[in-house]
């Protein structure tokens, strides 16, 4: 009995400062990038994408509609239009969806790629018809964009990286 109480006390002690059950979600929802997302989303409810970053779920976590992130069930209506119902195996799955912005060819078609079993990528020009049709209004990227169809809204500075919101 003493060992059980010792293990319980040890378990609580090592998790109380990091487990969201004890600490809350402010580690994610009260960060500078989260505050920026909430501020922008309160003014306009367009869709978001996150380019190549561990922030893929931050728009969703902060109340914004996002095409990036983890989809727990297939979304064929969202992805069918990219490849006209071929290569269904790419998006007919649980998956992390990551966007890669094609900065070199503004007329390139939007395409899907399957880099790993539980990730698929959407490669698209910043101003593609797909982005317009899906009402993508906001982009979070760790690399600044130089494109006439996007407007820089703000830069969120962290010690090791900057995030640009367009």
XYZ file of N, CA and C in Angstrom:
498
model
N 0.835 -1.189 0.000
C 0.000 0.000 0.000
C 0.876 1.248 0.000
N 1.937 1.212 0.751
C 2.847 2.353 0.806
C 3.491 2.591 -0.565
N 3.834 1.512 -1.248
C 4.432 1.640 -2.579
C 3.438 2.236 -3.574
N 2.165 1.863 -3.482
C 1.138 2.412 -4.376
C 0.979 3.909 -4.149
N 0.904 4.324 -2.891
C 0.787 5.752 -2.602
C 2.049 6.508 -3.016
N 3.198 5.860 -2.874
C 4.455 6.468 -3.321
C 4.465 6.667 -4.827
N 4.010 5.655 -5.578
C 3.935 5.767 -7.036
C 2.924 6.835 -7.453
N 1.781 6.880 -6.788
C 0.773 7.896 -7.088
C 1.323 9.299 -6.839
N 1.984 9.489 -5.701
C 2.553 10.800 -5.391
C 3.631 11.175 -6.407
N 4.468 10.215 -6.761
C 5.512 10.462 -7.748
C 4.908 10.823 -9.100
N 3.873 10.105 -9.518
C 3.210 10.371 -10.796
C 2.612 11.771 -10.833
N 1.950 12.162 -9.767
C 1.380 13.508 -9.706
C 2.470 14.566 -9.706
N 3.525 14.317 -8.952
C 4.607 15.288 -8.843
C 5.277 15.557 -10.194
N 5.512 14.514 -10.980
C 6.223 14.733 -12.241
C 5.320 15.236 -13.356
N 4.003 15.141 -13.220
C 3.113 15.594 -14.298
C 2.343 16.865 -13.977
N 2.336 17.302 -12.757
C 1.484 18.435 -12.375
C 1.835 19.722 -13.119
N 3.090 19.911 -13.499
C 3.476 21.148 -14.189
C 3.337 21.078 -15.703
N 3.109 19.881 -16.270
C 3.055 19.776 -17.732
C 1.765 19.191 -18.271
N 1.062 18.427 -17.506
C -0.149 17.776 -17.992
C -1.283 18.790 -18.123
N -1.929 18.858 -19.294
C -3.022 19.824 -19.478
C -4.172 19.650 -18.482
N -4.340 18.465 -17.935
C -5.388 18.281 -16.928
C -5.125 19.115 -15.690
N -3.859 19.354 -15.380
C -3.506 20.139 -14.200
C -3.162 21.578 -14.545
N -2.524 21.779 -15.657
C -2.008 23.092 -16.014
C -2.956 23.888 -16.900
N -3.782 23.205 -17.673
C -4.657 23.876 -18.616
C -4.019 23.931 -19.990
N -4.694 24.552 -20.933
C -4.197 24.609 -22.310
C -3.558 25.951 -22.659
N -3.296 26.769 -21.657
C -2.741 28.103 -21.937
C -1.377 28.025 -22.617
N -0.674 26.923 -22.468
C 0.614 26.754 -23.138
C 0.425 26.840 -24.649
N -0.737 26.451 -25.133
C -1.027 26.495 -26.561
C -1.895 27.702 -26.922
N -2.867 28.015 -26.098
C -3.855 29.033 -26.466
C -3.510 30.446 -26.014
N -2.439 30.621 -25.258
C -2.056 31.968 -24.820
C -0.675 32.368 -25.310
N -0.264 31.827 -26.421
C 1.029 32.176 -26.999
C 0.851 33.365 -27.951
N 1.934 34.021 -28.322
C 1.794 35.137 -29.266
C 1.124 34.745 -30.590
N 1.469 33.571 -31.137
C 0.855 33.159 -32.403
C -0.628 32.863 -32.199
N -0.989 32.270 -31.070
C -2.397 31.993 -30.786
C -3.197 33.274 -30.620
N -2.630 34.227 -29.934
C -3.312 35.511 -29.757
C -3.507 36.218 -31.095
N -2.510 36.120 -31.972
C -2.629 36.726 -33.305
C -3.739 36.053 -34.107
N -3.799 34.728 -34.070
C -4.841 33.991 -34.792
C -6.215 34.396 -34.281
N -6.390 34.424 -32.970
C -7.694 34.789 -32.390
C -8.088 36.218 -32.754
N -7.124 37.118 -32.702
C -7.406 38.518 -33.025
C -7.871 38.676 -34.472
N -7.177 38.032 -35.389
C -7.538 38.120 -36.803
C -8.854 37.404 -37.064
N -9.033 36.242 -36.471
C -10.239 35.446 -36.704
C -11.489 36.131 -36.160
N -11.354 36.944 -35.131
C -12.507 37.682 -34.596
C -13.025 38.719 -35.585
N -12.152 39.181 -36.482
C -12.545 40.195 -37.469
C -13.091 39.592 -38.754
N -12.618 38.382 -39.095
C -12.990 37.768 -40.364
C -12.865 36.257 -40.217
N -13.807 35.527 -40.750
C -13.827 34.080 -40.542
C -13.383 33.282 -41.766
N -12.472 33.828 -42.557
C -11.945 33.073 -43.692
C -11.128 31.880 -43.224
N -10.826 30.990 -44.144
C -10.057 29.792 -43.801
C -8.567 30.105 -43.710
N -7.881 29.278 -42.955
C -6.447 29.402 -42.740
C -5.725 28.197 -43.323
N -4.456 28.392 -43.668
C -3.549 27.275 -43.912
C -2.240 27.587 -43.195
N -1.529 26.535 -42.849
C -0.213 26.666 -42.236
C 0.761 25.954 -43.151
N 1.824 26.652 -43.514
C 2.810 26.041 -44.403
C 3.910 25.378 -43.597
N 4.140 24.097 -43.884
C 5.278 23.337 -43.378
C 5.706 23.719 -41.968
N 4.909 23.456 -40.999
C 5.265 23.857 -39.647
C 4.566 22.980 -38.633
N 5.149 22.924 -37.460
C 4.518 22.196 -36.365
C 3.282 22.911 -35.842
N 2.959 24.053 -36.400
C 1.770 24.813 -35.992
C 0.521 24.372 -36.750
N 0.556 23.235 -37.418
C -0.539 22.824 -38.307
C -1.911 22.887 -37.652
N -2.009 22.634 -36.348
C -3.303 22.638 -35.674
C -3.610 23.930 -34.913
N -2.698 24.884 -34.896
C -2.920 26.099 -34.106
C -4.151 26.898 -34.530
N -4.434 27.070 -35.822
C -5.673 27.779 -36.155
C -6.918 27.092 -35.584
N -7.000 25.782 -35.722
C -8.159 25.039 -35.205
C -8.237 25.150 -33.688
N -7.097 25.018 -33.012
C -7.068 25.102 -31.552
C -7.514 26.465 -31.043
N -7.420 27.466 -31.900
C -7.783 28.823 -31.494
C -9.063 29.318 -32.155
N -9.891 28.391 -32.604
C -11.230 28.730 -33.065
C -11.360 29.106 -34.521
N -10.292 28.997 -35.302
C -10.354 29.364 -36.716
C -10.592 28.113 -37.570
N -11.174 28.304 -38.728
C -11.363 27.221 -39.683
C -10.077 27.078 -40.482
N -9.574 25.863 -40.571
C -8.294 25.647 -41.233
C -8.332 24.418 -42.125
N -7.638 24.498 -43.252
C -7.478 23.335 -44.111
C -6.278 22.504 -43.672
N -5.333 23.111 -42.962
C -4.189 22.391 -42.425
C -4.612 21.684 -41.146
N -3.874 20.669 -40.784
C -4.123 20.015 -39.508
C -4.367 18.538 -39.654
N -4.877 17.947 -38.588
C -5.130 16.514 -38.560
C -6.600 16.259 -38.861
N -6.842 15.434 -39.865
C -8.193 15.014 -40.208
C -8.370 13.580 -39.720
N -9.311 13.368 -38.826
C -9.501 12.037 -38.246
C -10.331 11.125 -39.138
N -10.967 11.676 -40.144
C -11.698 10.854 -41.103
C -11.547 11.501 -42.480
N -11.709 10.732 -43.547
C -11.488 11.259 -44.906
C -12.409 12.431 -45.245
N -11.894 13.332 -46.063
C -12.631 14.516 -46.515
C -12.655 14.555 -48.043
N -13.274 13.571 -48.694
C -13.209 13.533 -50.163
C -13.778 14.775 -50.838
N -14.800 15.377 -50.280
C -15.371 16.557 -50.932
C -14.387 17.729 -50.945
N -13.493 17.759 -50.001
C -12.511 18.830 -49.916
C -11.348 18.624 -50.873
N -10.950 17.375 -51.101
C -9.749 17.092 -51.873
C -10.019 16.568 -53.279
N -11.226 16.099 -53.572
C -11.531 15.552 -54.900
C -11.237 16.541 -56.027
N -11.533 17.786 -55.813
C -11.402 18.764 -56.887
C -9.957 19.002 -57.317
N -9.016 18.627 -56.480
C -7.614 18.848 -56.834
C -7.163 17.886 -57.915
N -7.571 16.624 -57.794
C -7.071 15.655 -58.766
C -8.174 14.869 -59.470
N -9.365 15.432 -59.535
C -10.486 14.844 -60.282
C -10.743 13.375 -59.939
N -10.793 13.074 -58.659
C -11.126 11.738 -58.146
C -10.109 10.646 -58.466
N -8.946 10.989 -58.967
C -7.936 9.951 -59.131
C -6.996 10.008 -57.924
N -6.252 8.975 -57.697
C -5.335 8.886 -56.552
C -6.054 9.096 -55.228
N -7.226 8.495 -55.097
C -8.035 8.640 -53.883
C -7.281 8.112 -52.666
N -6.382 7.155 -52.863
C -5.628 6.586 -51.753
C -4.798 7.640 -51.016
N -4.482 8.749 -51.666
C -3.685 9.790 -51.018
C -4.474 10.438 -49.885
N -5.716 10.805 -50.130
C -6.461 11.579 -49.143
C -7.585 10.814 -48.468
N -7.818 9.601 -48.807
C -8.895 8.824 -48.199
C -8.372 8.132 -46.938
N -8.044 8.938 -45.921
C -7.399 8.406 -44.732
C -7.402 9.420 -43.595
N -7.060 8.905 -42.412
C -6.660 9.767 -41.306
C -5.340 10.377 -41.741
N -5.159 11.666 -41.582
C -3.904 12.250 -42.053
C -3.644 13.625 -41.467
N -2.370 13.929 -41.383
C -1.908 15.294 -41.145
C -1.852 15.937 -42.525
N -2.462 17.099 -42.673
C -2.452 17.787 -43.966
C -1.520 18.991 -43.853
N -0.497 18.974 -44.690
C 0.483 20.055 -44.711
C 0.448 20.751 -46.062
N 0.570 22.049 -46.047
C 0.593 22.825 -47.278
C 2.025 23.248 -47.595
N 2.347 23.192 -48.871
C 3.624 23.682 -49.380
C 3.286 24.680 -50.477
N 3.718 25.909 -50.294
C 3.413 26.943 -51.279
C 4.461 26.938 -52.388
N 3.996 26.817 -53.616
C 4.871 26.841 -54.779
C 5.202 28.303 -55.064
N 6.423 28.692 -54.749
C 6.842 30.082 -54.927
C 7.469 30.347 -56.293
N 7.720 29.297 -57.061
C 8.430 29.475 -58.321
C 7.528 29.543 -59.538
N 6.387 28.848 -59.514
C 5.513 28.817 -60.687
C 4.083 29.181 -60.279
N 3.670 30.421 -60.486
C 2.334 30.837 -60.069
C 1.204 30.164 -60.835
N 1.518 29.547 -61.966
C 0.492 28.883 -62.769
C 0.486 27.365 -62.601
N 1.301 26.853 -61.710
C 1.362 25.399 -61.498
C 0.033 24.903 -60.933
N -0.370 23.702 -61.322
C -1.616 23.164 -60.767
C -1.426 22.745 -59.307
N -2.490 22.826 -58.553
C -2.469 22.333 -57.184
C -2.450 20.816 -57.240
N -1.604 20.209 -56.426
C -1.506 18.755 -56.444
C -1.332 18.195 -55.039
N -1.657 16.925 -54.894
C -1.506 16.218 -53.634
C -0.320 15.283 -53.717
N 0.410 15.165 -52.615
C 1.501 14.200 -52.538
C 1.351 13.404 -51.244
N 1.896 12.220 -51.221
C 1.825 11.348 -50.065
C 3.245 11.023 -49.603
N 3.838 11.874 -48.752
C 5.219 11.622 -48.330
C 5.354 10.484 -47.321
N 4.382 10.303 -46.450
C 4.390 9.204 -45.478
C 2.967 8.699 -45.303
N 2.835 7.615 -44.588
C 1.525 6.960 -44.469
C 0.464 7.833 -43.812
N 0.822 8.643 -42.846
C -0.211 9.431 -42.167
C -0.083 10.936 -42.414
N 0.571 11.316 -43.485
C 0.682 12.722 -43.885
C 0.403 12.816 -45.380
N -0.283 13.861 -45.774
C -0.266 14.183 -47.202
C -0.110 15.671 -47.350
N 0.486 16.043 -48.452
C 0.785 17.434 -48.700
C -0.040 17.996 -49.831
N -0.317 19.268 -49.732
C -0.998 20.002 -50.795
C 0.012 21.026 -51.300
N 0.453 20.835 -52.530
C 1.388 21.778 -53.137
C 0.577 22.697 -54.035
N 0.650 23.982 -53.760
C -0.181 24.932 -54.497
C 0.494 26.293 -54.571
N 0.285 26.999 -55.659
C 0.727 28.397 -55.685
C -0.100 29.225 -54.692
N 0.472 30.283 -54.226
C -0.193 31.133 -53.237
C -1.544 31.649 -53.721
N -1.634 31.978 -54.985
C -2.853 32.581 -55.534
C -3.615 31.620 -56.448
N -3.549 30.350 -56.155
C -4.179 29.362 -57.038
C -5.700 29.445 -56.993
N -6.319 28.897 -58.002
C -7.777 28.826 -58.029
C -8.307 28.004 -56.860
N -7.564 26.972 -56.486
C -7.982 26.148 -55.346
C -8.060 26.993 -54.069
N -7.050 27.801 -53.824
C -7.039 28.656 -52.620
C -8.208 29.639 -52.664
N -8.506 30.176 -53.829
C -9.623 31.108 -53.960
C -10.955 30.395 -53.768
N -11.101 29.236 -54.391
C -12.351 28.484 -54.305
C -12.637 28.029 -52.867
N -11.591 27.694 -52.124
C -11.771 27.238 -50.745
C -11.803 28.389 -49.736
N -11.757 29.621 -50.220
C -11.816 30.812 -49.380
C -10.685 30.854 -48.349
N -9.481 30.494 -48.791
C -8.315 30.605 -47.924
C -7.944 32.079 -47.860
N -8.082 32.645 -46.682
C -7.833 34.072 -46.511
C -6.557 34.355 -45.729
N -6.059 33.345 -44.987
C -4.910 33.577 -44.114
C -3.899 32.449 -44.245
N -2.640 32.842 -44.255
C -1.535 31.897 -44.374
C -0.553 32.181 -43.250
N -0.143 31.125 -42.561
C 0.950 31.227 -41.591
C 2.130 30.486 -42.207
N 3.259 31.159 -42.288
C 4.437 30.555 -42.893
C 5.699 31.007 -42.161
N 6.689 30.124 -42.053
C 7.961 30.539 -41.456
C 8.890 31.231 -42.452
N 8.465 31.303 -43.714
C 9.269 31.934 -44.766
C 8.442 33.060 -45.378
N 9.014 34.247 -45.429
C 8.285 35.400 -45.963
C 7.878 35.175 -47.412
N 6.699 35.671 -47.762
C 6.188 35.565 -49.132
C 6.430 36.872 -49.866
N 6.758 36.743 -51.131
C 6.890 37.918 -52.000
C 5.956 37.680 -53.164
N 4.712 38.090 -52.980
C 3.706 37.822 -53.990
C 2.714 38.970 -53.980
N 2.288 39.377 -55.146
C 1.402 40.538 -55.235
C -0.024 40.244 -54.774
N -0.399 38.985 -54.676
C -1.791 38.698 -54.312
C -1.990 38.501 -52.814
N -0.935 38.602 -52.026
C -1.076 38.470 -50.580
C -0.628 39.750 -49.896
N -1.209 39.999 -48.741
C -0.854 41.185 -47.973
C -0.339 40.745 -46.607
N 0.844 41.192 -46.263
C 1.436 40.860 -44.986
C 0.636 41.530 -43.866
N 0.137 40.731 -42.923
C -0.633 41.279 -41.808
C 0.241 41.530 -40.588
N 1.018 40.523 -40.207
C 1.913 40.718 -39.083
C 2.953 39.622 -39.024
N 4.001 39.907 -38.254
C 5.073 38.951 -38.005
C 5.086 38.659 -36.521
N 5.090 37.389 -36.183
C 5.158 36.965 -34.783
C 6.579 36.483 -34.542
N 7.270 37.151 -33.618
C 8.677 36.859 -33.353
C 8.807 35.899 -32.177
N 9.611 34.885 -32.393
C 10.034 33.981 -31.334
C 11.556 34.010 -31.327
N 12.188 33.560 -30.260
C 13.660 33.634 -30.228
C 14.355 32.905 -31.392
N 13.824 31.780 -31.822
C 14.494 30.991 -32.847
C 13.861 31.073 -34.232
N 12.642 31.611 -34.323
C 11.939 31.609 -35.608
C 10.919 32.745 -35.636
N 10.645 33.212 -36.812
C 9.570 34.181 -37.023
C 8.474 33.508 -37.829
N 7.239 33.853 -37.538
C 6.107 33.384 -38.327
C 5.446 34.594 -38.957
N 5.165 34.470 -40.241
C 4.552 35.554 -40.986
C 3.095 35.180 -41.258
N 2.216 36.123 -41.016
C 0.804 35.902 -41.277
C 0.389 36.827 -42.414
N -0.176 36.200 -43.455
C -0.648 36.928 -44.642
C -2.139 36.757 -44.744
